[in-house]
Amino acid sequence: MTDDYEHYEAVVVGAGPGGAAAAAKLADAGVETLVLERGVEAGSKNVSGGLIYAERSAPYTVDEIFPDFREAAAERPVTEYYLHNVSGRKVKTFDLTSLHEHDTEWCDAVLRRPMDSWLADRVHERTRETGGGLLTDVRVNGLLREDGKVVGVTCDEIEPITADFVVAADGVNSELARDAGLMDWEDPSEWFQGVKAVAEMPAEVIAERFDVREDEGVAHLFSGSLFDDVRGGGFLYTNAESLSIGTVFHLDSLVEERAEPHELLDNLLTHPLLARWLGDDYRELEYSAKLVPDSKKVAHPAPHRDRLVLVGDAGGQMQAQGPIIKGMNHAVTAGALAAEAFAEAKLRGRPETAGARYEEKLHDTGLMDKLRPRRYRAASALGERDAVTDTLDTVLRSPVGRLGLRAARGRLERLYSSPFMAMTVPDTRTPYVTLPTVIAEELGEEITDENEVEPPSLADRIGDLTYDTDVGNPHIRVLDNSWAASGAAVTACPVSALDFGGGCYREETIETNGSEERVVSLDTQPCVECGTCAVVADTEWEHPRGGKGVEFKQG
């Protein structure tokens, strides 16, 4: 049956950094490679914070695979890195540049739409030389199997395709990873949710307000009390002529606190500390959101099955450990290693061993230990127990704890700058909320500036996005519309909110036989395709068809 389908040596699903690296290296090895991208253009479905790193210890970096990357596709080099501990108007700032520069050759701020589209042009040129190419507007919806084994992919828009090697680089919501049984969406504690605004700012204004040159940029992180006790924090990165400002929170904490993502972002945008940078001329270009895998818990140690391998977010390869947030560079490394594994397996006449070789390379190069550090696993076994967290928080808030922090003030910045500590920090409210709040209260300075930023309403943010709604083909279905089963989506969805009638998920009260029931209803038109509801609600979720749904212009 599968003999009737078009065949390629390799099919890469997704044209983000991981897919681009895999496709380019496959083509360089002479492998006939087809790349399938569901967006109208590479990057139109992608969102990141985003900083992309080149690590000295990594076997591959994006600029090695794609010469001229930094000059043509990146926004601005990041040369300074700060963490702001916040409690009310009090702020204590730590310079974490040394941590940021650990194992770092360079780091650039990027926007995904321009970056990914530039990468895609290079990939298309290189893959065409071996008889392949890149197709957009094609959604790969599942795996093609023969005798129970993966032999290719199925698509909405074109006939199934067979391949000797399938690279799933289709992002955090990977339908291929789930189809293969390698990833699932069962546990909110395994995921983060990122929400971001891109704000317009001319280069000369960035230079003045951030005290940087054209070839310099700054990264600011924020933690403490300004996020309503939700575990996580905020960020601000300088682009060439804009700012990326956002928040990243543990999804289980977001659900537990019934916090609304857009309001948490607004808490950051309107804090007095940001007045010095945002001024009174804030203009938002785009609002976006995505899920982020917590690699410490979900990075698959053996991300392959039959002819399929997982790369980047699809395999949970997103490093988020304290102030260290790295994903795109690991996706690039993983994509290149996957290509290398297939090329070697093919050369030896055993292409079926590519997945196992890829797994070995992830471990041998040290990438897997970065994603799932042993130090974290040891610390979390004790540190993530409620009794331990409660005790630590009580001590920190006590007079004795506060006295200890004041006594250690000269060492705190060094501790925060320690790579060892960053790889060890547990996922509890202590490091994300309690400790930074108490640090700010005891050591911080009062911010006297007045912030005059008025963020757009949620309705305006949704209205400013570009959509091509797939009328009659909803990509989300509510399986249980009761509040108990799906109500968390009303608050956790970044384009929904309580008492807001314009988002994806809405609460309703219906009367049945004289009794009232609280339920949710769904409208997929405003969806930003983050996948949050797939984790927190009883839903059936898939990507829209190729080219349909939201189209990000910044990313």
Coordinates of C-alpha atoms in Angstrom, one line a residue:
M1 CA 0.0 0.0 0.0
T2 CA 2.7 2.5 1.0
D3 CA 4.5 1.8 -2.3
D4 CA 2.0 4.1 -4.0
Y5 CA 3.1 7.2 -2.0
E6 CA 5.8 9.7 -2.7
H7 CA 9.0 8.8 -1.0
Y8 CA 11.9 10.9 0.4
E9 CA 14.9 9.7 2.3
A10 CA 14.1 12.1 5.1
V11 CA 11.1 14.2 6.0
V12 CA 11.5 17.0 8.5
V13 CA 8.3 18.3 10.1
G14 CA 8.6 22.0 11.2
A15 CA 10.9 24.7 10.0
G16 CA 11.9 26.2 13.3
P17 CA 15.6 26.2 14.5
G18 CA 15.6 22.5 15.2
G19 CA 14.0 21.5 12.0
A20 CA 16.1 23.9 10.0
A21 CA 19.3 22.5 11.5
A22 CA 18.3 18.9 10.9
A23 CA 17.3 19.6 7.3
A24 CA 20.4 21.6 6.4
K25 CA 22.8 19.0 7.8
L26 CA 20.8 16.2 6.1
A27 CA 21.1 18.0 2.8
D28 CA 24.8 18.7 3.4
A29 CA 25.2 14.9 3.8
G30 CA 23.5 14.4 0.4
V31 CA 20.2 13.1 1.9
E32 CA 17.1 13.8 -0.1
T33 CA 15.1 15.9 2.4
L34 CA 11.6 17.3 2.3
V35 CA 10.6 19.9 5.0
L36 CA 6.9 20.4 5.8
E37 CA 5.8 23.6 7.6
R38 CA 2.2 24.3 8.6
G39 CA 2.4 28.1 8.7
V40 CA 2.0 30.4 5.7
E41 CA 5.7 31.1 6.2
A42 CA 8.2 29.7 8.6
G43 CA 7.9 31.6 11.9
S44 CA 4.3 32.5 11.5
K45 CA 3.3 29.9 14.1
N46 CA 6.3 30.3 16.3
V47 CA 6.8 32.2 19.5
S48 CA 9.8 32.5 21.9
G49 CA 11.1 34.9 24.5
G50 CA 13.6 34.9 22.9
L51 CA 17.3 34.6 23.3
I52 CA 19.4 32.2 21.3
Y53 CA 22.7 31.1 22.6
A54 CA 25.9 29.6 21.2
E55 CA 27.5 27.5 23.8
R56 CA 31.2 26.7 23.8
S57 CA 30.5 23.1 24.9
A58 CA 27.9 22.4 22.2
P59 CA 28.9 20.4 19.1
Y60 CA 26.8 22.6 16.9
T61 CA 25.7 26.3 16.9
V62 CA 23.3 28.0 14.6
D63 CA 25.9 30.3 13.1
E64 CA 28.2 27.3 12.3
I65 CA 25.4 25.7 10.3
F66 CA 24.1 29.0 8.8
P67 CA 26.8 31.5 8.2
D68 CA 25.8 35.1 8.4
F69 CA 23.0 34.2 10.8
R70 CA 23.8 36.8 13.4
E71 CA 24.1 39.6 10.9
A72 CA 21.0 38.7 8.9
A73 CA 18.6 37.0 11.2
A74 CA 19.2 38.1 14.8
E75 CA 18.1 41.3 16.5
R76 CA 20.8 42.4 18.9
P77 CA 23.6 40.8 20.9
V78 CA 22.9 40.6 24.6
T79 CA 25.9 41.8 26.7
E80 CA 24.3 42.4 30.1
Y81 CA 22.0 40.3 32.2
Y82 CA 20.1 41.4 35.4
L83 CA 17.7 39.8 37.9
H84 CA 15.3 42.2 39.7
N85 CA 13.9 40.9 43.0
V86 CA 10.6 42.8 43.6
S87 CA 8.3 43.4 46.5
G88 CA 5.9 46.2 46.0
R89 CA 7.9 49.3 45.1
K90 CA 11.1 47.9 46.6
V91 CA 13.6 46.3 44.2
K92 CA 17.0 44.6 44.7
T93 CA 18.9 44.0 41.5
F94 CA 21.6 41.4 40.9
D95 CA 24.0 41.5 38.0
L96 CA 24.0 37.9 36.6
T97 CA 26.1 38.6 33.5
S98 CA 28.8 36.1 34.7
L99 CA 26.1 33.4 34.9
H100 CA 24.8 34.4 31.5
E101 CA 28.3 34.2 30.0
H102 CA 29.1 30.8 31.5
D103 CA 29.8 28.4 28.6
T104 CA 28.5 31.1 26.2
E105 CA 30.2 32.1 23.0
W106 CA 27.5 34.6 22.2
C107 CA 23.8 35.3 22.8
D108 CA 21.4 37.3 20.6
A109 CA 17.9 38.4 21.0
V110 CA 15.7 37.2 18.2
L111 CA 12.1 37.4 16.9
R112 CA 10.8 34.2 15.4
R113 CA 9.0 35.4 12.3
P114 CA 12.0 37.1 10.7
M115 CA 14.5 34.6 12.1
D116 CA 12.7 31.5 11.0
S117 CA 11.8 32.8 7.6
W118 CA 15.5 33.6 6.9
L119 CA 16.5 30.1 8.0
A120 CA 13.8 28.6 5.8
D121 CA 15.1 30.4 2.7
R122 CA 18.6 28.9 3.4
V123 CA 17.0 25.4 4.1
H124 CA 15.0 25.5 0.9
E125 CA 18.1 26.3 -1.2
R126 CA 20.2 23.5 0.4
T127 CA 17.5 20.8 0.4
R128 CA 16.6 21.5 -3.3
E129 CA 20.1 20.5 -4.2
T130 CA 19.4 16.9 -3.1
G131 CA 16.0 16.7 -4.7
G132 CA 13.9 17.9 -1.8
G133 CA 12.7 21.3 -0.7
L134 CA 10.4 23.1 1.7
L135 CA 6.6 23.3 1.5
T136 CA 4.5 25.7 3.6
D137 CA 0.8 25.6 4.4
V138 CA 1.0 21.8 5.1
R139 CA -0.1 20.4 8.4
V140 CA 1.3 16.9 9.2
N141 CA -1.5 15.4 11.3
G142 CA 0.0 12.0 12.1
L143 CA 2.3 9.1 11.5
L144 CA 2.0 6.7 8.6
R145 CA 2.5 3.1 9.7
E146 CA 3.0 -0.3 8.0
D147 CA 2.8 -3.5 10.0
G148 CA 2.7 -1.3 13.1
K149 CA 5.9 0.5 12.3
V150 CA 6.4 4.2 11.5
V151 CA 7.2 4.6 7.8
G152 CA 6.2 8.2 7.1
V153 CA 3.7 10.9 7.8
T154 CA 0.1 11.8 6.9
C155 CA -1.1 15.3 6.1
D156 CA -4.2 17.4 5.7
E157 CA -3.4 19.0 2.4
I158 CA -1.4 16.4 0.5
E159 CA -1.1 12.6 0.2
P160 CA 0.9 10.6 2.8
I161 CA 4.6 10.6 2.4
T162 CA 7.0 7.7 3.2
A163 CA 10.5 8.3 4.4
D164 CA 13.5 6.4 5.7
F165 CA 13.8 9.0 8.5
V166 CA 11.2 11.3 10.0
V167 CA 12.3 14.3 12.2
A168 CA 9.5 15.7 14.4
A169 CA 10.5 19.3 14.9
D170 CA 6.8 20.4 15.1
G171 CA 7.0 22.2 18.5
V172 CA 5.7 21.8 22.0
N173 CA 2.3 20.7 20.8
S174 CA 3.8 18.0 18.6
E175 CA 1.1 15.7 17.2
L176 CA 3.8 13.3 16.0
A177 CA 5.3 12.9 19.5
R178 CA 1.9 12.2 20.9
D179 CA 0.9 9.8 18.1
A180 CA 4.1 7.9 18.8
G181 CA 3.3 7.7 22.5
L182 CA 6.6 9.5 23.4
M183 CA 5.0 12.6 24.9
D184 CA 1.7 13.4 26.6
W185 CA -0.2 16.4 28.1
E186 CA -1.3 14.8 31.3
D187 CA 0.4 16.8 34.1
P188 CA 0.4 20.6 34.3
S189 CA 3.5 20.5 36.6
E190 CA 5.6 19.4 33.6
W191 CA 4.9 22.6 31.6
F192 CA 5.4 26.3 31.7
Q193 CA 3.3 28.9 30.0
G194 CA 4.9 31.9 28.4
V195 CA 3.0 35.1 27.4
K196 CA 4.7 37.9 25.5
A197 CA 4.2 41.4 24.2
V198 CA 6.4 42.9 21.6
A199 CA 6.5 46.7 22.0
E200 CA 7.8 49.2 19.4
M201 CA 10.8 51.2 20.3
P202 CA 13.2 53.0 17.9
A203 CA 16.9 52.0 18.1
E204 CA 17.9 55.5 19.3
V205 CA 15.4 55.3 22.2
I206 CA 16.7 51.9 23.2
A207 CA 20.2 53.3 23.2
E208 CA 19.2 56.2 25.5
R209 CA 16.9 54.3 27.9
F210 CA 19.0 51.2 28.3
D211 CA 22.5 52.9 27.9
V212 CA 23.6 50.5 25.1
R213 CA 25.3 50.9 21.7
E214 CA 23.9 49.5 18.5
D215 CA 25.9 46.3 18.9
E216 CA 24.8 45.8 22.6
G217 CA 21.6 44.6 24.2
V218 CA 20.3 43.9 27.7
A219 CA 18.3 41.1 29.3
H220 CA 16.3 41.8 32.5
L221 CA 14.5 39.2 34.6
F222 CA 11.9 39.8 37.3
S223 CA 10.7 37.7 40.3
G224 CA 9.0 38.2 43.6
S225 CA 5.6 39.5 44.7
L226 CA 4.4 41.2 41.5
F227 CA 3.0 38.0 40.0
D228 CA 0.3 37.2 42.6
D229 CA 2.2 34.3 44.2
V230 CA 2.4 32.4 40.9
R231 CA 5.7 30.5 40.5
G232 CA 7.7 32.0 37.7
G233 CA 8.9 35.4 36.6
G234 CA 9.1 38.0 33.9
F235 CA 11.6 39.1 31.2
L236 CA 12.5 42.0 29.1
Y237 CA 14.9 41.8 26.1
T238 CA 16.1 44.5 23.8
N239 CA 15.6 43.8 20.1
A240 CA 16.9 46.0 17.2
E241 CA 13.9 48.3 17.2
S242 CA 11.5 46.8 19.7
L243 CA 11.3 45.1 23.2
S244 CA 10.2 41.6 24.0
I245 CA 8.4 41.7 27.4
G246 CA 6.8 38.7 28.9
T247 CA 6.2 36.2 31.7
V248 CA 6.9 32.5 32.1
F249 CA 5.0 30.6 34.8
H250 CA 4.7 27.0 36.0
L251 CA 1.4 25.9 34.6
D252 CA 0.2 24.0 37.7
S253 CA 0.8 27.2 39.8
L254 CA -1.1 29.3 37.3
V255 CA -4.1 26.9 37.5
E256 CA -3.9 26.6 41.3
E257 CA -3.9 30.4 41.8
R258 CA -6.6 30.9 39.2
A259 CA -4.4 33.7 37.9
E260 CA -5.1 35.2 34.4
P261 CA -2.0 35.4 32.2
H262 CA -2.7 38.7 30.5
E263 CA -3.2 40.4 34.0
L264 CA 0.2 39.0 35.2
L265 CA 1.8 40.4 32.1
D266 CA 0.2 43.8 32.8
N267 CA 1.5 43.6 36.4
L268 CA 5.0 43.6 34.9
L269 CA 4.3 46.3 32.3
T270 CA 2.9 48.7 34.8
H271 CA 5.4 48.2 37.6
P272 CA 7.2 51.4 38.6
L273 CA 10.6 49.8 37.8
L274 CA 9.7 49.7 34.1
A275 CA 8.8 53.3 33.9
R276 CA 12.5 54.2 33.2
W277 CA 12.5 52.0 30.1
L278 CA 9.0 52.1 28.7
G279 CA 8.4 55.8 29.2
D280 CA 4.9 57.1 28.4
D281 CA 4.9 56.1 24.7
Y282 CA 4.2 52.4 25.0
R283 CA 2.9 50.9 21.8
E284 CA 2.3 47.1 21.6
L285 CA 2.9 45.5 18.3
E286 CA 1.8 41.9 19.1
Y287 CA 0.6 39.7 21.9
S288 CA 1.4 36.0 21.9
A289 CA 1.7 32.9 24.0
K290 CA 3.0 29.3 24.1
L291 CA 3.6 26.3 26.3
V292 CA 7.1 25.5 27.3
P293 CA 8.2 22.0 28.3
D294 CA 10.1 21.7 31.5
S295 CA 13.0 19.6 30.3
K296 CA 14.0 18.6 33.9
K297 CA 10.8 16.5 33.9
V298 CA 9.9 15.8 30.3
A299 CA 13.0 15.8 28.1
H300 CA 12.7 12.3 26.6
P301 CA 15.9 10.3 27.3
A302 CA 15.2 8.1 24.3
P303 CA 13.3 10.4 21.9
H304 CA 12.8 8.0 19.0
R305 CA 10.6 5.2 17.7
D306 CA 11.1 3.2 14.5
R307 CA 12.1 5.8 11.9
L308 CA 10.9 8.8 14.0
V309 CA 13.1 11.1 16.1
L310 CA 12.0 14.1 18.2
V311 CA 13.9 17.4 18.1
G312 CA 13.5 20.6 20.2
D313 CA 10.3 21.3 22.1
A314 CA 8.7 18.2 20.5
G315 CA 11.1 16.1 22.6
G316 CA 10.8 18.4 25.7
Q317 CA 14.3 19.9 25.0
M318 CA 13.7 23.2 26.7
Q319 CA 16.1 24.1 29.6
A320 CA 14.4 26.3 32.1
Q321 CA 16.3 26.3 35.4
G322 CA 16.0 29.3 37.6
P323 CA 17.3 32.3 35.6
I324 CA 18.7 30.0 32.8
I325 CA 16.2 29.7 29.9
K326 CA 17.6 28.0 26.8
G327 CA 15.7 26.2 24.1
M328 CA 16.5 27.2 20.6
N329 CA 20.2 26.5 20.9
H330 CA 19.4 23.0 22.2
A331 CA 17.0 22.4 19.3
V332 CA 19.7 23.3 16.9
T333 CA 22.1 20.9 18.5
A334 CA 19.6 18.1 18.6
G335 CA 18.5 18.7 15.0
A336 CA 22.1 18.5 13.8
L337 CA 22.8 15.4 15.9
A338 CA 19.8 13.7 14.5
A339 CA 20.9 14.5 10.9
E340 CA 24.4 13.3 11.8
A341 CA 23.0 10.0 13.3
F342 CA 21.0 9.3 10.1
A343 CA 23.9 10.1 7.8
E344 CA 26.2 7.7 9.7
A345 CA 23.5 5.0 9.9
K346 CA 22.9 5.2 6.2
L347 CA 26.6 5.1 5.4
R348 CA 26.8 1.8 7.3
G349 CA 23.8 0.4 5.4
R350 CA 21.7 0.4 8.6
P351 CA 19.4 3.4 8.4
E352 CA 17.0 1.8 10.9
T353 CA 19.6 2.4 13.7
A354 CA 19.5 6.2 13.3
G355 CA 17.2 6.7 16.3
A356 CA 19.4 4.7 18.7
R357 CA 22.5 6.6 17.4
Y358 CA 20.7 9.9 18.0
E359 CA 20.0 8.9 21.5
E360 CA 23.6 8.0 22.1
K361 CA 24.7 11.4 20.8
L362 CA 22.3 13.3 23.0
H363 CA 23.9 11.6 26.0
D364 CA 27.5 11.5 24.8
T365 CA 27.7 15.2 24.0
G366 CA 26.3 16.2 27.4
L367 CA 23.1 17.7 26.0
M368 CA 20.8 15.4 28.0
D369 CA 22.6 16.2 31.2
K370 CA 22.0 19.9 30.6
L371 CA 18.3 19.2 30.0
R372 CA 17.9 16.8 32.9
P373 CA 20.7 17.7 35.3
R374 CA 21.5 15.1 38.0
R375 CA 21.9 17.9 40.6
Y376 CA 18.3 18.9 40.1
R377 CA 17.0 15.4 40.4
A378 CA 18.9 14.9 43.7
A379 CA 17.7 18.3 45.1
S380 CA 14.1 17.9 44.0
A381 CA 13.6 14.6 45.8
L382 CA 13.7 16.5 49.0
G383 CA 13.3 20.2 48.1
E384 CA 9.9 19.8 46.3
R385 CA 8.1 18.4 49.3
D386 CA 5.3 20.6 50.7
A387 CA 6.6 20.3 54.2
V388 CA 10.1 21.3 53.2
T389 CA 8.8 24.3 51.2
D390 CA 6.5 25.5 54.0
T391 CA 9.4 25.2 56.5
L392 CA 11.8 27.1 54.3
D393 CA 9.3 29.9 53.6
T394 CA 8.5 30.2 57.3
V395 CA 12.2 30.5 58.1
L396 CA 12.8 33.1 55.4
R397 CA 10.0 35.3 56.5
S398 CA 11.0 35.1 60.2
P399 CA 13.2 37.7 61.9
V400 CA 16.0 35.1 62.0
G401 CA 15.7 34.4 58.3
R402 CA 15.6 38.1 57.4
L403 CA 18.7 38.7 59.7
G404 CA 20.5 35.9 57.8
L405 CA 19.7 37.5 54.4
R406 CA 21.0 40.9 55.6
A407 CA 24.2 39.2 56.9
A408 CA 24.7 37.4 53.6
R409 CA 23.9 40.4 51.4
G410 CA 27.5 40.4 50.0
R411 CA 27.3 36.8 48.9
L412 CA 23.8 36.6 47.5
E413 CA 24.7 37.9 44.1
R414 CA 27.5 35.4 43.8
L415 CA 25.2 32.6 44.8
Y416 CA 22.6 33.6 42.2
S417 CA 25.5 33.8 39.6
S418 CA 26.5 30.2 40.3
P419 CA 25.9 27.7 37.5
F420 CA 25.9 25.0 40.1
M421 CA 23.0 26.6 42.0
A422 CA 21.1 27.4 38.8
M423 CA 21.1 23.7 37.8
T424 CA 19.9 22.8 41.3
V425 CA 17.1 25.2 42.2
P426 CA 13.8 23.3 42.9
D427 CA 10.5 24.2 41.3
T428 CA 8.8 25.6 44.4
R429 CA 7.5 29.0 45.5
T430 CA 10.6 29.5 47.7
P431 CA 13.0 30.5 44.9
Y432 CA 10.5 32.2 42.6
V433 CA 8.3 34.1 45.1
T434 CA 9.3 33.9 48.8
L435 CA 13.1 34.4 48.6
P436 CA 13.1 37.2 46.0
T437 CA 10.3 39.0 47.9
V438 CA 12.1 38.9 51.2
I439 CA 15.4 39.9 49.5
A440 CA 13.6 43.0 48.1
E441 CA 12.0 43.8 51.4
E442 CA 15.2 43.6 53.3
L443 CA 17.8 44.8 50.8
G444 CA 15.9 46.6 48.1
E445 CA 15.6 50.3 47.3
E446 CA 12.3 52.1 46.9
I447 CA 11.4 52.9 43.3
T448 CA 9.9 56.5 43.1
D449 CA 9.2 56.6 39.4
E450 CA 5.6 56.6 38.2
N451 CA 4.7 54.2 35.5
E452 CA 2.2 55.7 33.0
V453 CA 1.9 52.6 30.7
E454 CA -1.7 51.6 29.8
P455 CA -1.5 48.1 28.4
P456 CA -4.1 47.3 25.7
S457 CA -7.2 45.5 26.8
L458 CA -7.4 41.7 26.1
A459 CA -10.0 42.4 23.4
D460 CA -7.7 44.9 21.7
R461 CA -4.8 42.4 21.9
I462 CA -6.9 39.7 20.2
G463 CA -8.3 42.1 17.7
D464 CA -4.8 43.2 16.6
L465 CA -3.7 39.7 15.8
T466 CA -4.0 38.2 12.3
Y467 CA -6.3 35.2 11.9
D468 CA -7.4 33.0 9.0
T469 CA -10.2 31.2 10.7
D470 CA -10.9 27.7 9.4
V471 CA -14.7 28.1 9.4
G472 CA -16.5 24.8 10.1
N473 CA -13.3 23.0 11.2
P474 CA -12.7 23.7 14.9
H475 CA -9.3 22.4 16.0
I476 CA -10.4 22.1 19.7
R477 CA -13.4 20.3 21.1
V478 CA -14.6 20.3 24.7
L479 CA -15.2 16.7 25.8
D480 CA -16.6 17.7 29.2
N481 CA -17.9 21.2 29.5
S482 CA -18.4 21.1 33.3
W483 CA -16.6 23.7 35.4
A484 CA -14.9 20.9 37.4
A485 CA -13.4 19.3 34.2
S486 CA -12.7 22.3 32.1
G487 CA -13.1 25.5 34.1
A488 CA -9.4 26.0 34.6
A489 CA -9.1 26.9 30.9
V490 CA -11.2 30.0 31.4
T491 CA -8.5 31.6 33.6
A492 CA -5.4 29.8 32.3
C493 CA -6.0 30.5 28.6
P494 CA -4.0 33.6 27.6
V495 CA -6.9 34.9 25.5
S496 CA -9.7 34.1 28.0
A497 CA -10.7 35.5 31.4
L498 CA -13.5 35.5 33.9
D499 CA -16.3 37.9 33.0
F500 CA -14.7 38.4 29.5
G501 CA -17.0 37.4 26.6
G502 CA -14.5 37.6 23.8
G503 CA -12.0 34.8 24.4
C504 CA -11.7 31.1 23.6
Y505 CA -13.2 29.8 26.9
R506 CA -16.2 31.4 28.6
E507 CA -18.1 30.5 31.8
E508 CA -21.8 30.2 31.7
T509 CA -24.5 29.2 34.2
I510 CA -27.3 27.1 32.7
E511 CA -30.5 25.9 34.4
T512 CA -31.5 22.3 34.0
N513 CA -34.7 20.9 35.7
G514 CA -34.7 23.7 38.2
S515 CA -31.1 23.5 39.2
E516 CA -28.1 25.6 38.0
E517 CA -24.9 24.3 36.6
R518 CA -21.7 26.2 35.9
V519 CA -20.2 25.2 32.5
V520 CA -17.8 26.4 29.9
S521 CA -18.3 27.2 26.2
L522 CA -15.6 27.4 23.5
D523 CA -15.0 29.7 20.5
T524 CA -11.7 28.7 18.7
Q525 CA -11.5 31.8 16.6
P526 CA -9.4 33.9 19.0
C527 CA -7.1 31.0 19.7
V528 CA -3.3 31.6 19.7
E529 CA -2.7 27.9 19.6
C530 CA -0.6 27.7 22.8
G531 CA -2.1 24.3 23.8
T532 CA -2.8 25.4 27.4
C533 CA -6.3 24.0 27.4
A534 CA -5.1 20.6 26.2
V535 CA -3.3 20.2 29.5
V536 CA -5.7 21.9 32.0
A537 CA -9.1 21.1 30.5
D538 CA -10.9 18.0 29.2
T539 CA -10.5 18.7 25.5
E540 CA -9.6 17.2 22.2
W541 CA -6.9 19.5 20.7
E542 CA -5.1 19.5 17.4
H543 CA -3.4 22.1 15.2
P544 CA -5.5 24.0 12.6
R545 CA -5.1 23.0 9.0
G546 CA -2.1 24.4 7.1
G547 CA -2.0 28.2 7.0
K548 CA -5.2 28.5 9.1
G549 CA -5.6 30.0 12.5
V550 CA -3.4 32.7 14.0
E551 CA -0.4 34.2 12.1
F552 CA 2.3 35.9 14.1
K553 CA 4.1 38.7 12.5
Q554 CA 6.8 39.1 15.3
G555 CA 6.9 35.8 17.1

